[in-house]
Tab-separated table of C-alpha atoms in Angstrom:
chain	number	residue	atom	x	y	z
O	1	UNK	CA	10.476	49.574	-8.024
O	2	UNK	CA	8.761	47.359	-10.597
O	3	UNK	CA	10.536	44.186	-9.451
O	4	UNK	CA	9.692	45.017	-5.835
O	5	UNK	CA	5.985	45.467	-6.626
O	6	UNK	CA	5.851	42.260	-8.666
O	7	UNK	CA	7.601	40.257	-5.950
O	8	UNK	CA	5.245	41.656	-3.279
O	9	UNK	CA	2.162	40.859	-5.359
O	10	UNK	CA	3.255	37.258	-5.942
O	11	UNK	CA	4.179	36.813	-2.270
O	12	UNK	CA	0.755	38.037	-1.157
O	13	UNK	CA	-1.020	35.676	-3.543
O	14	UNK	CA	0.895	32.468	-2.731
O	15	UNK	CA	-0.886	31.767	0.614
O	16	UNK	CA	-4.260	31.903	-1.103
O	17	UNK	CA	-3.117	29.472	-3.777
O	18	UNK	CA	-1.840	27.067	-1.149
O	19	UNK	CA	-5.187	26.846	0.612
O	20	UNK	CA	-7.383	27.113	-2.488
O	21	UNK	CA	-10.334	24.811	-2.272
O	22	UNK	CA	-13.766	25.534	-3.750
O	23	UNK	CA	-16.379	28.215	-4.261
O	24	UNK	CA	-18.645	29.395	-1.464
O	25	UNK	CA	-21.760	27.276	-1.113
O	26	UNK	CA	-24.666	28.825	0.769
O	27	UNK	CA	-25.314	26.994	4.019
O	28	UNK	CA	-22.243	24.808	3.558
O	29	UNK	CA	-19.231	27.075	4.217
O	30	UNK	CA	-18.745	29.769	6.819
O	31	UNK	CA	-15.935	31.532	4.932
O	32	UNK	CA	-14.797	31.369	1.318
O	33	UNK	CA	-13.478	33.689	-1.310
O	34	UNK	CA	-11.466	34.468	-4.413
O	35	UNK	CA	-8.023	35.994	-4.877
O	36	UNK	CA	-6.859	37.182	-8.285
O	37	UNK	CA	-3.721	38.746	-9.670
O	38	UNK	CA	-2.612	40.084	-13.028
O	39	UNK	CA	0.690	41.732	-13.945
O	40	UNK	CA	2.464	43.001	-17.065
O	41	UNK	CA	6.098	44.061	-17.165
O	42	UNK	CA	8.069	45.216	-20.232
O	43	UNK	CA	11.661	46.474	-20.415
O	44	UNK	CA	13.980	47.591	-23.175
O	45	UNK	CA	12.824	50.202	-25.655
O	46	UNK	CA	9.678	50.654	-23.568
O	47	UNK	CA	9.496	50.356	-19.786
O	48	UNK	CA	5.980	49.700	-18.526
O	49	UNK	CA	4.445	47.897	-15.572
O	50	UNK	CA	0.883	47.190	-14.535
O	51	UNK	CA	-0.537	45.256	-11.602
O	52	UNK	CA	-4.110	44.278	-10.790
O	53	UNK	CA	-5.097	42.557	-7.556
O	54	UNK	CA	-8.415	41.632	-6.035
O	55	UNK	CA	-9.518	39.760	-2.918
O	56	UNK	CA	-13.199	38.957	-2.314
O	57	UNK	CA	-14.432	37.157	0.816
O	58	UNK	CA	-17.875	35.835	1.705
O	59	UNK	CA	-18.838	34.928	5.267
O	60	UNK	CA	-21.941	33.186	6.578
O	61	UNK	CA	-23.003	33.669	10.204
O	62	UNK	CA	-26.487	32.344	10.822
O	63	UNK	CA	-28.920	34.697	9.093
O	64	UNK	CA	-26.079	37.012	8.101
O	65	UNK	CA	-24.155	36.854	4.837
O	66	UNK	CA	-21.226	39.273	4.796
O	67	UNK	CA	-19.054	40.293	1.833
O	68	UNK	CA	-15.626	41.930	1.933
O	69	UNK	CA	-13.716	43.299	-1.050
O	70	UNK	CA	-10.285	44.745	-1.774
O	71	UNK	CA	-9.179	45.855	-5.248
O	72	UNK	CA	-5.952	47.476	-6.331
O	73	UNK	CA	-4.732	48.768	-9.701
O	74	UNK	CA	-1.335	50.273	-10.497
O	75	UNK	CA	0.161	51.263	-13.866
O	76	UNK	CA	3.493	52.837	-14.680
O	77	UNK	CA	4.777	53.979	-18.093
O	78	UNK	CA	8.390	55.137	-18.520
O	79	UNK	CA	8.666	55.686	-14.728
O	80	UNK	CA	5.511	57.823	-14.721
O	81	UNK	CA	2.470	56.571	-12.800
O	82	UNK	CA	-0.499	56.587	-15.188
O	83	UNK	CA	-3.117	54.832	-13.035
O	84	UNK	CA	-3.528	54.110	-9.342
O	85	UNK	CA	-6.771	52.980	-7.759
O	86	UNK	CA	-7.648	51.222	-4.492
O	87	UNK	CA	-11.061	50.102	-3.285
O	88	UNK	CA	-12.118	48.712	0.096
O	89	UNK	CA	-15.688	47.517	0.531
O	90	UNK	CA	-17.851	45.652	3.019
O	91	UNK	CA	-21.510	44.641	3.057
O	92	UNK	CA	-23.652	42.874	5.608
O	93	UNK	CA	-26.903	41.199	4.594
O	94	UNK	CA	-29.566	39.943	7.008
O	95	UNK	CA	-31.765	37.220	5.483
O	96	UNK	CA	-35.485	37.839	5.969
O	97	UNK	CA	-36.462	34.672	4.107
O	98	UNK	CA	-35.206	32.533	1.223
O	99	UNK	CA	-35.391	35.345	-1.353
O	100	UNK	CA	-35.283	38.686	0.471
O	101	UNK	CA	-32.808	40.417	2.770
O	102	UNK	CA	-31.792	43.746	4.270
O	103	UNK	CA	-28.317	45.115	3.581
O	104	UNK	CA	-25.868	47.755	4.774
O	105	UNK	CA	-22.779	48.540	2.705
O	106	UNK	CA	-19.786	50.839	2.818
O	107	UNK	CA	-17.038	51.517	0.235
O	108	UNK	CA	-13.862	53.589	0.364
O	109	UNK	CA	-12.090	54.348	-2.921
O	110	UNK	CA	-8.837	56.184	-3.657
O	111	UNK	CA	-8.279	57.304	-7.254
O	112	UNK	CA	-6.119	60.456	-7.541
O	113	UNK	CA	-6.609	60.617	-11.310
O	114	UNK	CA	-10.257	61.645	-10.832
O	115	UNK	CA	-9.335	64.823	-8.941
O	116	UNK	CA	-10.501	63.424	-5.584
O	117	UNK	CA	-8.325	62.283	-2.699
O	118	UNK	CA	-10.981	59.700	-1.818
O	119	UNK	CA	-14.653	58.789	-2.212
O	120	UNK	CA	-16.695	57.216	0.584
O	121	UNK	CA	-20.094	55.621	-0.098
O	122	UNK	CA	-22.534	54.116	2.401
O	123	UNK	CA	-25.982	52.661	1.758
O	124	UNK	CA	-28.738	50.609	3.393
O	125	UNK	CA	-31.775	48.990	1.831
O	126	UNK	CA	-33.649	45.920	0.639
O	127	UNK	CA	-32.446	43.101	-1.587
O	128	UNK	CA	-34.380	40.442	-3.504
O	129	UNK	CA	-33.256	37.265	-5.299
O	130	UNK	CA	-35.334	36.808	-8.437
O	131	UNK	CA	-33.427	33.681	-9.500
O	132	UNK	CA	-31.318	31.483	-7.259
O	133	UNK	CA	-30.448	27.976	-8.439
O	134	UNK	CA	-27.412	25.863	-9.282
O	135	UNK	CA	-26.858	27.438	-12.707
O	136	UNK	CA	-28.123	31.006	-12.457
O	137	UNK	CA	-28.626	33.825	-9.942
O	138	UNK	CA	-30.207	37.231	-10.349
O	139	UNK	CA	-30.591	39.667	-7.484
O	140	UNK	CA	-31.281	43.378	-7.075
O	141	UNK	CA	-30.779	45.862	-4.243
O	142	UNK	CA	-32.254	49.288	-3.675
O	143	UNK	CA	-32.053	51.828	-0.872
O	144	UNK	CA	-30.886	55.269	0.268
O	145	UNK	CA	-27.207	56.123	0.423
O	146	UNK	CA	-24.703	58.881	1.074
O	147	UNK	CA	-21.553	59.831	-0.859
O	148	UNK	CA	-18.729	61.969	0.519
O	149	UNK	CA	-15.832	63.021	-1.724
O	150	UNK	CA	-12.677	64.854	-0.693
O	151	UNK	CA	-11.117	66.919	-3.491
O	152	UNK	CA	-7.360	67.066	-3.923
O	153	UNK	CA	-5.575	70.380	-3.457
O	154	UNK	CA	-5.506	71.366	-7.130
O	155	UNK	CA	-9.181	70.526	-7.719
O	156	UNK	CA	-10.203	72.295	-4.503
O	157	UNK	CA	-8.553	75.509	-5.682
O	158	UNK	CA	-10.268	75.278	-9.076
O	159	UNK	CA	-13.720	74.375	-7.725
O	160	UNK	CA	-13.697	76.723	-4.728
O	161	UNK	CA	-14.566	73.982	-2.200
O	162	UNK	CA	-12.665	71.030	-0.748
O	163	UNK	CA	-15.405	68.402	-0.467
O	164	UNK	CA	-18.728	67.244	-1.911
O	165	UNK	CA	-21.492	65.360	-0.097
O	166	UNK	CA	-24.759	64.058	-1.542
O	167	UNK	CA	-27.681	61.854	-0.569
O	168	UNK	CA	-28.305	59.277	-3.282
O	169	UNK	CA	-30.548	56.412	-4.319
O	170	UNK	CA	-28.360	53.314	-4.404
O	171	UNK	CA	-29.161	50.432	-6.754
O	172	UNK	CA	-27.477	47.146	-7.672
O	173	UNK	CA	-28.307	44.456	-10.236
O	174	UNK	CA	-26.154	41.322	-10.110
O	175	UNK	CA	-26.511	38.464	-12.619
O	176	UNK	CA	-24.409	35.283	-12.650
O	177	UNK	CA	-24.691	32.284	-14.940
O	178	UNK	CA	-22.828	29.000	-14.959
O	179	UNK	CA	-22.051	28.383	-18.623
O	180	UNK	CA	-20.518	24.953	-18.037
O	181	UNK	CA	-18.890	22.976	-15.254
O	182	UNK	CA	-15.721	24.991	-15.822
O	183	UNK	CA	-16.887	28.486	-16.808
O	184	UNK	CA	-19.025	31.297	-15.376
O	185	UNK	CA	-20.351	34.636	-16.623
O	186	UNK	CA	-21.157	37.606	-14.377
O	187	UNK	CA	-22.675	41.028	-15.042
O	188	UNK	CA	-23.046	43.512	-12.215
O	189	UNK	CA	-24.347	47.086	-12.321
O	190	UNK	CA	-23.999	49.535	-9.416
O	191	UNK	CA	-25.475	53.038	-9.620
O	192	UNK	CA	-25.954	55.976	-7.267
O	193	UNK	CA	-28.445	58.685	-8.278
O	194	UNK	CA	-28.222	62.098	-6.606
O	195	UNK	CA	-27.105	65.516	-7.780
O	196	UNK	CA	-25.063	63.461	-10.244
O	197	UNK	CA	-25.021	59.858	-11.369
O	198	UNK	CA	-22.129	57.562	-10.477
O	199	UNK	CA	-22.187	54.096	-11.950
O	200	UNK	CA	-20.045	51.014	-12.383
O	201	UNK	CA	-20.466	48.037	-14.694
O	202	UNK	CA	-18.477	44.823	-14.133
O	203	UNK	CA	-18.600	42.210	-16.899
O	204	UNK	CA	-16.511	39.078	-16.451
O	205	UNK	CA	-15.976	35.593	-17.825
O	206	UNK	CA	-14.176	33.020	-15.697
O	207	UNK	CA	-12.862	29.691	-17.003
O	208	UNK	CA	-11.231	27.016	-14.835
O	209	UNK	CA	-7.742	25.903	-15.827
O	210	UNK	CA	-7.145	23.187	-13.252
O	211	UNK	CA	-8.556	22.626	-9.776
O	212	UNK	CA	-9.152	25.962	-8.045
O	213	UNK	CA	-7.047	27.884	-10.569
O	214	UNK	CA	-8.958	29.838	-13.217
O	215	UNK	CA	-8.449	32.524	-15.841
O	216	UNK	CA	-10.664	35.615	-15.600
O	217	UNK	CA	-11.353	38.201	-18.288
O	218	UNK	CA	-13.116	41.345	-17.077
O	219	UNK	CA	-14.245	44.702	-18.435
O	220	UNK	CA	-14.992	47.413	-15.864
O	221	UNK	CA	-16.667	50.667	-16.862
O	222	UNK	CA	-16.991	53.594	-14.428
O	223	UNK	CA	-19.261	56.550	-15.147
O	224	UNK	CA	-19.643	59.987	-13.557
O	225	UNK	CA	-22.251	62.313	-15.094
O	226	UNK	CA	-20.547	65.428	-13.678
O	227	UNK	CA	-16.775	64.962	-13.598
O	228	UNK	CA	-14.448	67.704	-12.468
O	229	UNK	CA	-13.047	70.081	-15.105
O	230	UNK	CA	-10.665	68.418	-17.616
O	231	UNK	CA	-11.732	64.950	-16.408
O	232	UNK	CA	-13.656	62.431	-18.538
O	233	UNK	CA	-17.062	61.010	-17.640
O	234	UNK	CA	-16.168	57.405	-18.454
O	235	UNK	CA	-13.221	55.212	-17.462
O	236	UNK	CA	-12.780	51.743	-18.949
O	237	UNK	CA	-10.551	49.006	-17.544
O	238	UNK	CA	-9.867	45.647	-19.224
O	239	UNK	CA	-8.115	42.897	-17.262
O	240	UNK	CA	-6.892	39.357	-17.722
O	241	UNK	CA	-6.029	37.786	-14.374
O	242	UNK	CA	-5.378	34.456	-12.678
O	243	UNK	CA	-7.959	33.592	-10.024
O	244	UNK	CA	-7.865	31.210	-7.064
O	245	UNK	CA	-11.006	30.089	-5.272
O	246	UNK	CA	-10.643	29.016	-1.632
């Protein structure tokens, strides 16, 4: 099982490495993105396996800038699955002028270890770029949103209902800074305020190794102010991955 997953992950990543070119440049490329992969496999006295994959695409179509995201995480310890998470996301942004835009976003996340079969989030609103130059960007987004969560069978029996739906205020703050010609820092906060608060913090440092190949270190923190019974409010994920820009 472990060898099969590792082989599949490498096979998926190879095409992106082959066509790796450069980062997306506004007004210069119509499609660009990043593919990253990290894996750990140990055998012997301890059998463990972990895989982290991520594919982010950016598309420019006239006044539209669209973003697409796929993330996957899988961990296995002594043949027992200890983590499994998948995220699909898409956002369209319509440029009003050089610094402001309207956006519509939608995310679908599967994480059975939270007690939910899936979580779906949609939002629309207004975005503004406070800083946008060759070395630094800072933008923020704010607008109304809607979260729908489907509980798994066990949680549904305990809670007495099989789903939760809430209107929320959706906010994003995204900061990126080019530290040098070969390294970049990014800090992104995403929060949804409603009957409870759901938040995510992504902190990453990327350093080029050679050409389009880079090493990425990331810390991801997820927060839920009202988790289900016996679940924790905060999940932390630390990753070291190889990244290809194309």
